[in-house]
Coordinates of C-alpha atoms in Angstrom, one line a residue:
Chain A
M242 CA 7.5 13.9 77.4
A243 CA 10.5 11.9 76.5
D244 CA 8.8 9.9 73.8
I245 CA 7.5 12.9 72.1
G246 CA 10.8 13.2 70.2
T247 CA 10.6 9.5 69.1
T248 CA 6.9 9.8 68.2
A249 CA 7.7 12.9 66.2
A250 CA 10.6 11.1 64.5
T251 CA 8.5 8.1 63.6
S252 CA 5.6 10.1 62.5
S253 CA 7.8 12.2 60.3
A254 CA 9.3 9.1 58.8
T255 CA 5.8 7.8 58.1
I256 CA 5.0 11.1 56.5
V257 CA 8.0 10.9 54.2
N258 CA 7.2 7.3 53.4
K259 CA 3.6 8.1 52.7
R260 CA 4.7 11.0 50.5
N261 CA 6.9 8.7 48.4
K262 CA 4.1 6.2 48.1
K263 CA 1.7 9.0 47.3
A264 CA 4.1 10.3 44.7
T265 CA 4.4 7.0 42.9
K266 CA 0.7 6.4 43.2
F267 CA 0.2 9.8 41.7
E268 CA 2.7 9.1 39.0
R269 CA 1.0 5.9 38.2
K270 CA -2.3 7.6 38.0
L271 CA -0.8 10.2 35.6
A272 CA 0.7 7.5 33.4
L273 CA -2.6 5.8 33.2
Y274 CA -4.3 9.0 32.2
G275 CA -1.5 9.7 29.7
L276 CA -2.1 6.3 28.1
L277 CA -5.9 6.8 28.2
F278 CA -5.8 10.2 26.6
A279 CA -3.4 9.0 23.9
S280 CA -5.3 5.7 23.3
P281 CA -7.3 6.9 20.2
W282 CA -4.0 7.8 18.5
I283 CA -2.3 4.6 19.6
L284 CA -5.1 2.7 18.0
G285 CA -5.0 4.9 14.9
L286 CA -1.3 4.5 14.6
L287 CA -1.6 0.8 14.7
A288 CA -4.8 0.4 12.6
F289 CA -4.2 3.2 10.0
N290 CA -0.4 3.3 9.8
V291 CA 1.6 0.4 11.1
Y292 CA -0.6 -2.3 9.9
P293 CA -1.3 -0.9 6.4
L294 CA 2.4 -0.2 6.0
L295 CA 3.3 -3.8 6.7
A296 CA 0.4 -5.1 4.8
S297 CA 1.3 -3.1 1.7
A298 CA 4.8 -4.4 1.9
Y299 CA 3.3 -7.9 1.9
Y300 CA 0.9 -7.2 -0.9
S301 CA 3.8 -5.9 -3.0
F302 CA 5.1 -9.5 -3.1
T303 CA 1.7 -10.9 -4.2
T304 CA -0.7 -10.8 -7.1
Y305 CA -3.5 -9.5 -4.8
S306 CA -6.5 -8.0 -6.4
I307 CA -9.9 -7.2 -4.9
L308 CA -11.4 -10.1 -6.8
E309 CA -8.9 -12.8 -5.8
P310 CA -6.6 -13.3 -2.8
G311 CA -3.6 -13.6 -5.1
K312 CA -0.5 -15.6 -4.6
F313 CA 3.0 -14.9 -3.3
V314 CA 5.3 -14.1 -6.3
G315 CA 8.4 -12.8 -4.6
F316 CA 10.0 -9.8 -6.4
D317 CA 8.0 -10.4 -9.6
N318 CA 6.0 -7.2 -9.3
Y319 CA 9.2 -5.2 -8.9
A320 CA 10.9 -7.0 -11.8
T321 CA 7.9 -6.3 -14.0
L322 CA 7.8 -2.7 -13.0
F323 CA 11.4 -2.2 -14.0
K324 CA 10.5 -3.4 -17.5
D325 CA 7.3 -1.3 -17.6
D326 CA 7.7 1.6 -20.0
I327 CA 4.8 3.6 -18.5
F328 CA 6.3 3.2 -15.0
W329 CA 9.6 4.8 -16.3
K330 CA 7.6 7.5 -18.2
S331 CA 5.7 8.3 -15.0
I332 CA 8.9 8.6 -13.0
S333 CA 10.5 10.9 -15.5
N334 CA 7.3 13.0 -15.7
T335 CA 7.2 13.2 -11.9
L336 CA 10.8 14.2 -11.5
Y337 CA 10.5 16.7 -14.3
Y338 CA 7.6 18.3 -12.5
T339 CA 9.3 18.1 -9.1
F340 CA 12.7 19.5 -10.1
I341 CA 11.1 22.4 -12.1
F342 CA 8.1 23.3 -9.9
V343 CA 9.7 23.1 -6.5
P344 CA 12.6 25.5 -7.3
L345 CA 10.3 27.9 -9.2
S346 CA 7.8 27.9 -6.3
I347 CA 10.6 28.7 -3.9
V348 CA 11.9 31.6 -6.0
Q349 CA 8.4 32.9 -6.6
G350 CA 7.5 32.5 -2.9
V351 CA 10.5 34.3 -1.6
A352 CA 10.3 37.1 -4.2
L353 CA 6.6 37.7 -3.5
A354 CA 7.1 37.6 0.2
M355 CA 9.9 40.2 0.0
L356 CA 7.6 42.4 -2.1
L357 CA 4.7 41.9 0.3
N358 CA 7.0 42.8 3.2
L359 CA 7.8 46.3 1.9
R360 CA 6.0 48.9 3.9
I361 CA 3.8 50.4 1.3
K362 CA 0.1 51.2 1.2
G363 CA -2.5 48.5 0.3
Q364 CA -0.3 45.6 1.4
G365 CA -3.3 43.8 2.9
I366 CA -5.1 43.8 -0.5
Y367 CA -2.0 42.5 -2.3
R368 CA -1.5 39.8 0.2
T369 CA -5.2 38.7 -0.1
L370 CA -5.0 38.7 -3.9
L371 CA -2.0 36.4 -3.9
F372 CA -3.3 34.1 -1.2
I373 CA -6.8 33.5 -2.4
P374 CA -6.0 31.2 -5.3
S375 CA -4.5 28.7 -2.8
L376 CA -7.9 28.3 -1.2
V377 CA -9.5 27.1 -4.5
P378 CA -10.1 23.4 -4.9
E379 CA -7.8 21.7 -7.5
I380 CA -10.7 20.7 -9.7
A381 CA -11.8 24.4 -9.9
T382 CA -8.2 25.4 -10.7
V383 CA -8.2 22.8 -13.5
I384 CA -11.5 24.0 -15.1
I385 CA -10.6 27.7 -14.9
W386 CA -7.2 27.1 -16.4
L387 CA -8.4 24.8 -19.1
W388 CA -10.7 27.6 -20.2
L389 CA -7.9 30.2 -19.9
L390 CA -5.4 28.0 -21.8
N391 CA -7.9 27.0 -24.5
P392 CA -5.8 27.2 -27.7
Q393 CA -8.5 28.8 -29.8
F394 CA -10.7 30.8 -27.5
G395 CA -8.6 31.1 -24.4
L396 CA -7.7 34.4 -22.8
V397 CA -4.0 33.6 -22.5
N398 CA -3.4 33.0 -26.2
F399 CA -5.5 36.1 -26.9
W400 CA -3.1 38.1 -24.9
L401 CA 0.0 36.4 -26.4
D402 CA -1.5 37.1 -29.8
K403 CA -1.8 40.8 -28.9
I404 CA 1.9 41.0 -28.3
G405 CA 2.7 39.1 -31.5
I406 CA 3.3 35.7 -30.1
S407 CA 1.4 32.8 -31.5
G408 CA 0.3 30.8 -28.5
P409 CA 1.2 27.2 -28.0
P410 CA -1.5 24.5 -27.8
W411 CA -0.8 24.2 -24.0
I412 CA -2.2 21.0 -22.5
G413 CA -3.0 19.5 -25.8
S414 CA 0.7 19.2 -26.7
E415 CA 3.3 16.8 -25.4
T416 CA 5.9 19.5 -24.9
W417 CA 3.6 22.1 -23.3
S418 CA 1.4 20.0 -21.1
K419 CA 3.8 19.8 -18.1
P420 CA 4.7 23.5 -18.3
S421 CA 0.9 24.3 -18.3
L422 CA 0.6 22.2 -15.2
I423 CA 3.5 23.9 -13.5
L424 CA 1.9 27.3 -14.4
M425 CA -1.4 26.2 -12.7
S426 CA 0.4 24.9 -9.7
L427 CA 2.3 28.1 -9.2
W428 CA -0.9 30.0 -9.2
G429 CA -1.9 28.2 -6.1
T430 CA 1.2 28.5 -3.9
G431 CA 0.0 31.4 -1.7
Q432 CA 0.3 29.4 1.5
A433 CA 4.1 29.2 1.1
V434 CA 4.2 33.0 0.6
V435 CA 2.5 33.4 4.0
I436 CA 5.1 31.2 5.6
Y437 CA 8.0 33.1 4.0
L438 CA 6.4 36.4 5.0
A439 CA 6.3 35.2 8.7
G440 CA 10.0 34.2 8.4
L441 CA 10.8 37.7 7.0
Q442 CA 9.0 39.4 9.9
D443 CA 11.2 37.4 12.3
V444 CA 14.4 39.1 11.0
P445 CA 15.4 41.6 13.6
Q446 CA 15.4 45.2 12.4
D447 CA 18.8 45.8 14.2
Y448 CA 20.6 43.7 11.6
Y449 CA 19.4 46.0 8.8
D450 CA 20.2 49.1 10.8
A451 CA 23.7 47.8 11.4
A452 CA 24.1 46.9 7.8
H453 CA 22.8 50.3 6.8
V454 CA 25.4 52.0 9.0
D455 CA 28.1 49.9 7.4
G456 CA 26.9 51.2 4.0
A457 CA 25.5 48.0 2.6
N458 CA 23.1 48.5 -0.3
G459 CA 19.8 46.9 -0.7
W460 CA 21.1 43.9 -2.8
Q461 CA 23.9 43.3 -0.2
R462 CA 21.4 43.4 2.6
M463 CA 19.2 40.9 0.9
R464 CA 22.1 38.5 0.1
T465 CA 23.9 38.7 3.5
I466 CA 20.9 39.2 5.9
T467 CA 17.5 38.4 4.5
L468 CA 18.3 35.2 2.5
P469 CA 20.5 33.5 5.1
L470 CA 18.0 34.1 7.8
L471 CA 15.2 32.8 5.6
T472 CA 17.0 29.5 4.9
P473 CA 15.2 27.5 7.6
V474 CA 11.8 28.5 6.1
I475 CA 13.1 27.7 2.6
F476 CA 14.4 24.4 3.9
F477 CA 11.0 23.5 5.4
N478 CA 9.1 24.6 2.2
M479 CA 11.6 22.6 0.0
I480 CA 10.9 19.4 1.9
M481 CA 7.2 19.8 2.0
G482 CA 7.0 21.0 -1.6
M483 CA 9.1 18.1 -2.8
I484 CA 7.0 15.5 -0.9
G485 CA 3.8 17.1 -2.3
A486 CA 5.2 17.3 -5.8
L487 CA 6.2 13.6 -5.9
Q488 CA 2.6 12.8 -4.9
N489 CA 1.1 15.1 -7.6
F490 CA -2.2 13.5 -8.5
V491 CA -5.4 15.6 -8.5
L492 CA -4.4 18.3 -11.0
P493 CA -3.1 16.0 -13.8
Y494 CA -5.8 13.4 -13.0
T495 CA -8.8 15.7 -13.3
L496 CA -7.1 17.7 -16.2
T497 CA -6.8 14.6 -18.4
N498 CA -9.8 12.6 -17.0
G499 CA -7.3 10.1 -15.6
Q500 CA -5.8 9.4 -19.0
G501 CA -2.5 11.1 -18.7
T502 CA -2.8 12.4 -22.3
P503 CA -1.2 13.4 -24.6
A504 CA 1.2 10.5 -25.1
N505 CA 1.4 9.8 -21.4
S506 CA 3.1 13.2 -21.0
M507 CA 0.8 13.8 -18.0
M508 CA 1.0 10.3 -16.5
F509 CA 2.4 11.0 -13.1
Y510 CA 3.6 8.4 -10.7
V511 CA 0.7 8.4 -8.3
M512 CA -1.7 8.5 -11.2
Y513 CA -0.2 5.4 -12.6
L514 CA -0.3 3.8 -9.2
Y515 CA -3.9 4.7 -8.8
T516 CA -4.7 3.4 -12.3
N517 CA -3.0 0.0 -11.6
G518 CA -4.6 -0.4 -8.1
F519 CA -8.1 0.9 -8.7
A520 CA -8.8 0.7 -12.5
Y521 CA -6.9 -2.5 -13.3
L522 CA -7.3 -3.9 -9.7
K523 CA -3.6 -4.9 -9.7
M524 CA -3.2 -4.1 -6.0
G525 CA -0.1 -6.0 -5.5
Y526 CA 1.6 -4.2 -8.4
A527 CA 0.3 -0.9 -7.1
S528 CA 1.6 -1.7 -3.6
A529 CA 5.1 -2.3 -5.1
M530 CA 4.8 1.1 -6.7
A531 CA 3.8 2.7 -3.4
W532 CA 6.9 1.2 -1.7
I533 CA 9.2 2.4 -4.4
L534 CA 7.7 5.9 -3.9
F535 CA 8.2 5.7 -0.2
I536 CA 11.8 4.8 -0.7
I537 CA 12.3 7.7 -3.2
V538 CA 10.7 10.1 -0.7
V539 CA 13.0 8.8 2.1
V540 CA 16.1 9.0 0.0
L541 CA 15.4 12.5 -1.4
T542 CA 14.5 13.8 2.1
T543 CA 17.7 12.3 3.6
V544 CA 19.7 14.0 0.8
I545 CA 18.2 17.4 1.5
F546 CA 18.7 16.9 5.2
A547 CA 22.3 16.0 4.6
T548 CA 22.9 19.3 2.7
Q549 CA 21.3 21.2 5.5
K550 CA 24.5 22.0 7.4
R551 CA 26.0 23.7 4.4
W552 CA 23.3 26.2 3.7
V553 CA 20.6 26.4 6.4
H554 CA 21.4 29.0 9.1
Y555 CA 19.5 28.6 12.4
Q556 CA 19.4 31.8 14.4
G557 CA 20.1 31.7 18.1
R558 CA 21.0 28.0 18.2
E559 CA 22.5 27.3 21.6
Chain B
M451 CA 12.2 44.1 4.8
E452 CA 13.1 47.6 5.8
S453 CA 11.5 50.6 7.2
S454 CA 9.5 52.9 5.1
S455 CA 11.8 55.8 5.5
R456 CA 14.4 54.0 3.3
L457 CA 12.1 53.6 0.3
S458 CA 12.2 56.5 -2.1
V459 CA 9.0 57.5 -4.0
I460 CA 10.4 55.9 -7.1
Q461 CA 11.0 52.6 -5.3
K462 CA 7.5 52.7 -3.8
T463 CA 5.9 53.3 -7.2
L464 CA 8.0 50.6 -8.8
A465 CA 6.9 48.2 -6.0
H466 CA 3.3 49.1 -6.5
I467 CA 3.5 48.5 -10.3
I468 CA 5.1 45.1 -9.8
L469 CA 2.6 44.1 -7.1
L470 CA -0.3 45.3 -9.2
V471 CA 0.8 43.3 -12.3
I472 CA 1.4 40.1 -10.2
G473 CA -1.8 40.7 -8.3
L474 CA -3.7 40.9 -11.6
F475 CA -2.1 37.6 -12.7
F476 CA -3.5 36.0 -9.6
L477 CA -6.8 37.7 -9.8
S478 CA -7.6 37.6 -13.5
P479 CA -8.5 33.9 -13.6
F480 CA -11.2 34.6 -11.0
L481 CA -12.5 37.6 -12.9
W482 CA -12.6 35.5 -16.1
M483 CA -14.5 32.8 -14.3
V484 CA -17.1 35.3 -13.1
S485 CA -17.3 36.9 -16.5
T486 CA -17.7 33.5 -18.3
S487 CA -20.4 32.5 -15.8
L488 CA -22.5 35.4 -17.0
K489 CA -22.2 34.9 -20.7
A490 CA -24.5 33.3 -23.1
N491 CA -23.2 30.0 -24.6
S492 CA -23.0 31.6 -28.0
E493 CA -20.8 34.4 -26.8
L494 CA -18.2 32.1 -25.3
F495 CA -16.5 31.5 -28.6
N496 CA -16.5 35.1 -29.9
W497 CA -13.2 36.6 -30.9
P498 CA -11.8 38.8 -29.5
P499 CA -13.0 37.7 -26.0
K500 CA -14.8 40.4 -24.0
W501 CA -14.5 40.9 -20.3
I502 CA -18.0 42.2 -19.9
P503 CA -20.7 40.1 -21.5
S504 CA -23.0 41.9 -23.9
T505 CA -26.0 40.6 -21.9
L506 CA -25.6 39.4 -18.4
V507 CA -27.2 35.9 -18.4
W508 CA -28.0 35.5 -14.7
S509 CA -30.1 32.4 -15.5
N510 CA -26.8 30.5 -15.9
Y511 CA -26.8 30.1 -12.1
P512 CA -30.2 28.4 -11.7
D513 CA -29.5 26.4 -14.9
A514 CA -26.2 25.2 -13.4
I515 CA -27.9 24.2 -10.2
N516 CA -30.4 22.1 -12.2
Y517 CA -27.9 20.8 -14.6
I518 CA -26.2 18.7 -11.8
P519 CA -27.8 17.7 -8.5
F520 CA -26.0 20.7 -6.9
F521 CA -27.7 20.6 -3.5
K522 CA -27.4 16.9 -3.2
Y523 CA -23.6 17.1 -3.9
L524 CA -23.4 20.1 -1.6
S525 CA -25.1 18.3 1.3
N526 CA -22.9 15.3 0.8
S527 CA -19.8 17.5 0.9
L528 CA -20.9 19.4 4.0
L529 CA -21.8 16.2 5.8
I530 CA -18.4 14.6 5.2
A531 CA -16.5 17.8 6.1
G532 CA -18.6 18.4 9.2
L533 CA -18.2 14.8 10.5
A534 CA -14.5 14.8 9.8
T535 CA -14.0 18.2 11.5
A536 CA -16.0 17.0 14.6
A537 CA -13.9 13.8 14.7
V538 CA -10.7 15.7 14.6
L539 CA -11.8 18.1 17.3
L540 CA -12.7 15.1 19.5
S541 CA -9.5 13.1 19.1
C542 CA -6.5 15.4 18.4
P543 CA -6.5 17.8 21.4
L544 CA -7.0 14.8 23.7
V545 CA -3.9 13.1 22.3
A546 CA -1.9 16.3 22.1
Y547 CA -2.7 17.1 25.7
S548 CA -1.4 13.7 26.7
L549 CA 1.8 14.2 24.7
A550 CA 2.5 17.7 25.9
R551 CA 1.2 18.0 29.4
I552 CA 1.0 14.6 31.1
P553 CA 4.4 13.3 32.3
W554 CA 4.4 9.6 31.3
K555 CA 6.9 7.3 29.7
G556 CA 5.1 6.7 26.5
S557 CA 4.8 10.3 25.4
K558 CA 8.2 10.7 23.8
P559 CA 8.3 7.6 21.7
L560 CA 4.7 8.3 20.6
F561 CA 5.5 11.8 19.6
G562 CA 8.5 10.4 17.6
A563 CA 6.2 8.0 15.8
T564 CA 3.8 10.8 15.1
L565 CA 6.6 12.8 13.3
I566 CA 7.6 9.8 11.2
V567 CA 4.0 9.1 10.2
M568 CA 3.6 12.7 9.1
M569 CA 6.3 12.2 6.5
M570 CA 4.8 9.0 5.1
P571 CA 3.2 9.3 1.7
Y572 CA -0.5 8.6 1.7
Q573 CA -0.2 6.0 -1.0
V574 CA 1.8 3.5 1.1
T575 CA -1.2 2.9 3.4
M576 CA -4.0 3.7 0.9
I577 CA -4.4 0.2 -0.6
P578 CA -4.5 -1.9 2.7
I579 CA -6.8 0.6 4.3
F580 CA -9.1 0.4 1.2
I581 CA -9.0 -3.4 1.4
T582 CA -9.9 -3.3 5.1
F583 CA -12.9 -1.0 4.5
K584 CA -13.9 -3.1 1.5
N585 CA -13.9 -6.3 3.7
I586 CA -16.0 -4.5 6.4
G587 CA -18.4 -3.4 3.6
W588 CA -18.0 0.3 4.0
V589 CA -16.7 1.1 0.5
G590 CA -19.4 3.0 -1.2
S591 CA -20.3 4.9 2.0
N592 CA -18.8 8.0 3.4
I593 CA -17.6 6.2 6.6
P594 CA -14.0 5.8 5.4
L595 CA -13.8 9.5 4.7
W596 CA -14.3 10.6 8.3
L597 CA -13.9 7.6 10.6
P598 CA -10.1 7.5 10.6
A599 CA -10.1 11.1 11.9
L600 CA -11.6 9.8 15.1
F601 CA -8.3 8.1 15.8
G602 CA -6.2 11.2 15.3
V603 CA -4.5 13.0 12.5
P604 CA -0.7 13.2 13.0
F605 CA -0.3 16.7 11.6
Y606 CA -3.0 18.2 13.9
I607 CA -1.7 16.3 16.9
F608 CA 1.7 17.8 16.2
L609 CA 0.3 21.3 15.8
L610 CA -1.8 21.1 19.0
R611 CA 1.1 19.6 21.0
Q612 CA 3.3 22.5 20.0
F613 CA 0.6 24.8 21.2
F614 CA 0.1 23.0 24.5
M615 CA 3.8 23.1 25.1
G616 CA 3.7 26.8 25.0
L617 CA 1.3 27.2 27.9
P618 CA 2.8 27.8 31.4
K619 CA 3.5 24.7 33.5
E620 CA 1.9 26.1 36.6
L621 CA -1.6 25.8 35.1
E622 CA -2.2 22.2 35.7
D623 CA 0.3 21.8 38.7
A624 CA -1.9 24.1 40.8
A625 CA -5.0 22.2 39.7
R626 CA -3.5 18.8 40.3
I627 CA -2.5 19.8 43.8
D628 CA -6.0 21.0 44.4
G629 CA -7.0 17.4 43.4
A630 CA -8.7 18.2 40.1
S631 CA -8.9 15.2 37.8
E632 CA -7.0 15.1 34.5
L633 CA -10.3 15.1 32.6
R634 CA -11.4 18.2 34.4
I635 CA -8.0 20.0 33.9
Y636 CA -8.2 19.1 30.2
S637 CA -11.8 20.2 29.6
R638 CA -12.0 23.2 32.0
I639 CA -8.5 24.7 31.7
M640 CA -6.7 23.5 28.6
L641 CA -9.4 23.3 26.0
P642 CA -10.7 26.9 26.6
L643 CA -7.1 28.1 26.4
C644 CA -6.4 26.5 23.0
K645 CA -9.5 27.8 21.2
P646 CA -7.4 29.6 18.5
A647 CA -5.4 26.4 17.8
L648 CA -8.7 24.4 17.7
L649 CA -10.2 26.9 15.3
T650 CA -7.1 26.5 13.1
I651 CA -7.3 22.7 12.9
A652 CA -11.0 22.8 12.5
L653 CA -10.5 25.1 9.5
F654 CA -7.8 23.0 8.0
Q655 CA -9.8 19.8 8.3
F656 CA -13.0 21.4 7.0
M657 CA -11.2 22.9 4.0
G658 CA -9.2 19.7 3.5
S659 CA -12.4 17.5 3.4
W660 CA -14.3 20.0 1.3
K661 CA -11.5 20.1 -1.3
D662 CA -10.6 16.5 -1.1
Y663 CA -10.7 14.7 -4.4
Q664 CA -8.7 11.5 -4.0
G665 CA -10.6 10.1 -0.9
P666 CA -14.1 10.4 -2.4
L667 CA -12.7 9.1 -5.8
I668 CA -11.6 5.9 -4.1
Y669 CA -14.5 5.3 -1.8
L670 CA -17.6 6.7 -3.4
S671 CA -19.0 5.0 -6.5
D672 CA -22.7 5.9 -6.6
E673 CA -23.5 9.2 -8.1
S674 CA -26.0 10.0 -5.3
Q675 CA -23.1 9.9 -2.9
Y676 CA -20.8 12.2 -4.9
T677 CA -19.3 15.3 -3.3
L678 CA -19.1 18.6 -5.1
M679 CA -15.6 17.9 -6.2
L680 CA -16.5 14.5 -7.8
G681 CA -19.6 16.1 -9.3
M682 CA -17.6 18.8 -10.9
Q683 CA -15.2 16.4 -12.4
A684 CA -18.1 14.3 -13.8
F685 CA -19.6 17.6 -15.2
K686 CA -16.3 18.5 -16.8
S687 CA -15.8 15.2 -18.4
Q688 CA -19.3 14.9 -19.7
H689 CA -20.3 18.4 -20.8
S690 CA -17.1 20.2 -21.4
A691 CA -18.5 22.7 -23.8
E692 CA -20.9 24.3 -21.3
W693 CA -18.2 26.6 -19.9
Q694 CA -20.7 29.2 -18.7
L695 CA -22.5 26.6 -16.5
M696 CA -19.3 25.1 -15.2
M697 CA -18.1 28.6 -14.3
A698 CA -21.3 29.4 -12.6
T699 CA -21.0 26.2 -10.5
L700 CA -17.4 27.1 -9.7
V701 CA -18.3 30.6 -8.6
M702 CA -20.8 28.9 -6.2
I703 CA -18.1 26.5 -4.9
T704 CA -15.3 28.9 -4.5
F705 CA -17.0 32.0 -3.1
P706 CA -18.2 30.4 0.2
I707 CA -14.5 29.5 0.8
M708 CA -13.4 33.1 0.3
V709 CA -16.2 34.4 2.5
L710 CA -15.1 31.9 5.2
Y711 CA -11.5 33.1 4.7
F712 CA -12.4 36.7 5.2
L713 CA -14.4 35.8 8.4
V714 CA -11.5 33.9 10.0
Q715 CA -8.6 35.4 8.2
K716 CA -6.5 36.0 11.3
A717 CA -6.9 32.4 12.6
F718 CA -6.1 31.2 9.1
I719 CA -2.8 33.1 8.7
R720 CA -1.8 32.3 12.2
G721 CA -2.4 28.6 11.5
I722 CA -0.4 28.6 8.4
T723 CA 2.6 30.5 9.8
F724 CA 2.4 28.2 12.9
T725 CA 2.8 25.2 10.7
G726 CA 5.8 26.5 9.0
I727 CA 8.0 28.0 11.6
K728 CA 8.2 26.2 15.0

């Protein structure tokens, strides 16, 4: 009987020991499964992201084209780019588009979301009407709007004519081509409206009730409650909108059949990159452009992130 | 924004008027597309333009289908969108499950890398990927348009991870104690629970592939391989005066999307708001 105690003690020790071993074995098994389940993406990350990123950095220092391997030329591509007029034109076109379209799309999105958040009848129908254009493929948007904006036979100039305005030549003119493009883009921003709307619905009703008791009018409530609480969503849409606008390609490309006409006023950055890489087969040159774009995106995103503290209010941040 | 009791009749009427005007701005291009698709070519250039054609030319639709190899393009588009969607459904939830629910050392750095890659512009990787596919000999086939999806799409992995994180922890703990394998927990417990999220990414991918222009532009050169989007662009650049036929084709391209939208509206809206908020 005396050894029972010791046996119990030793056996409990083995149990603890076993449990530890079991736990580490179990953990190791889990780690293996973790790796196994994630393995497609680890491969994808390496094959479709890390390698191409490094390779394009390398190509940007060469004269690579599909036809010949190309030779190492150092910073020649970059130096040539800085002297390339069309490159600068494409930068100014792209920044023009980005700095006008993104703010306009934010104002439009917030305003529409506020209207759509009012409790009135038929909201479902209004929401659908505003959202549906964002489902339309870009090429369809382009063809529909080309017809609407036709200077001679288009519906838009007909309406303008009716109220006594002689309509501009729209995409045929150097001054009006980019505004036309912005108009088309704004037509398709329904997805952002949905995101703003969700943000608005997260604003607690108590805040409005309290403001109402304090006698705040509608405008004050919007300025002091709605807009500040919406800033995280505005911030998100600003970043995504900016990255998207800098990469603007399909609308101007299909609109001008890849020409960027008139007078390169529609030659956007990625269009010129594509033209260099796939029409002129100057893939080294195009890679240099891609890296410059990457740096521009990183810099602008960092700048916006840096301003975040000053104007973005996160609710309930602990 | 505020409860209905606070809106006066005047305010409500005003809101309706504004919404109606804006709604018409968004709707009228569609109506004009439908109207044009039913006009005779000779009526297109009449002044003033009429909303309702003097005779409805329904034959524009069969004419449009015969004008371009519509069904060929359609089946090319559907094939690519279908394959890419299947690929995404195979790979992304698997990876997201690993990142969200399996405790292992690599999950955090891998998730960090996923976030960084999400911000990377497509153009930075476009050229080397093209060169790789060119060397393999797949340029001119649809393989480059769906194969990469088999290896995960960062945005969808991110979305699904967020969804998996929201499920209660006890789910797999109990199953693991009972000795269920990870594969079994994944396929029997987790996948059925994330059906709404899977529907969302399936929709996003299908729509994305269906609407994609840049990918097919780079990789498809032979007209018999064209998707509807490439076909439409070719149509536009070659026969730009046949507005009624182009509009008829566009009606046929855009309306299925709208029908799809109405069928799965809830999942769609949920998916979009999910992407924007948390």
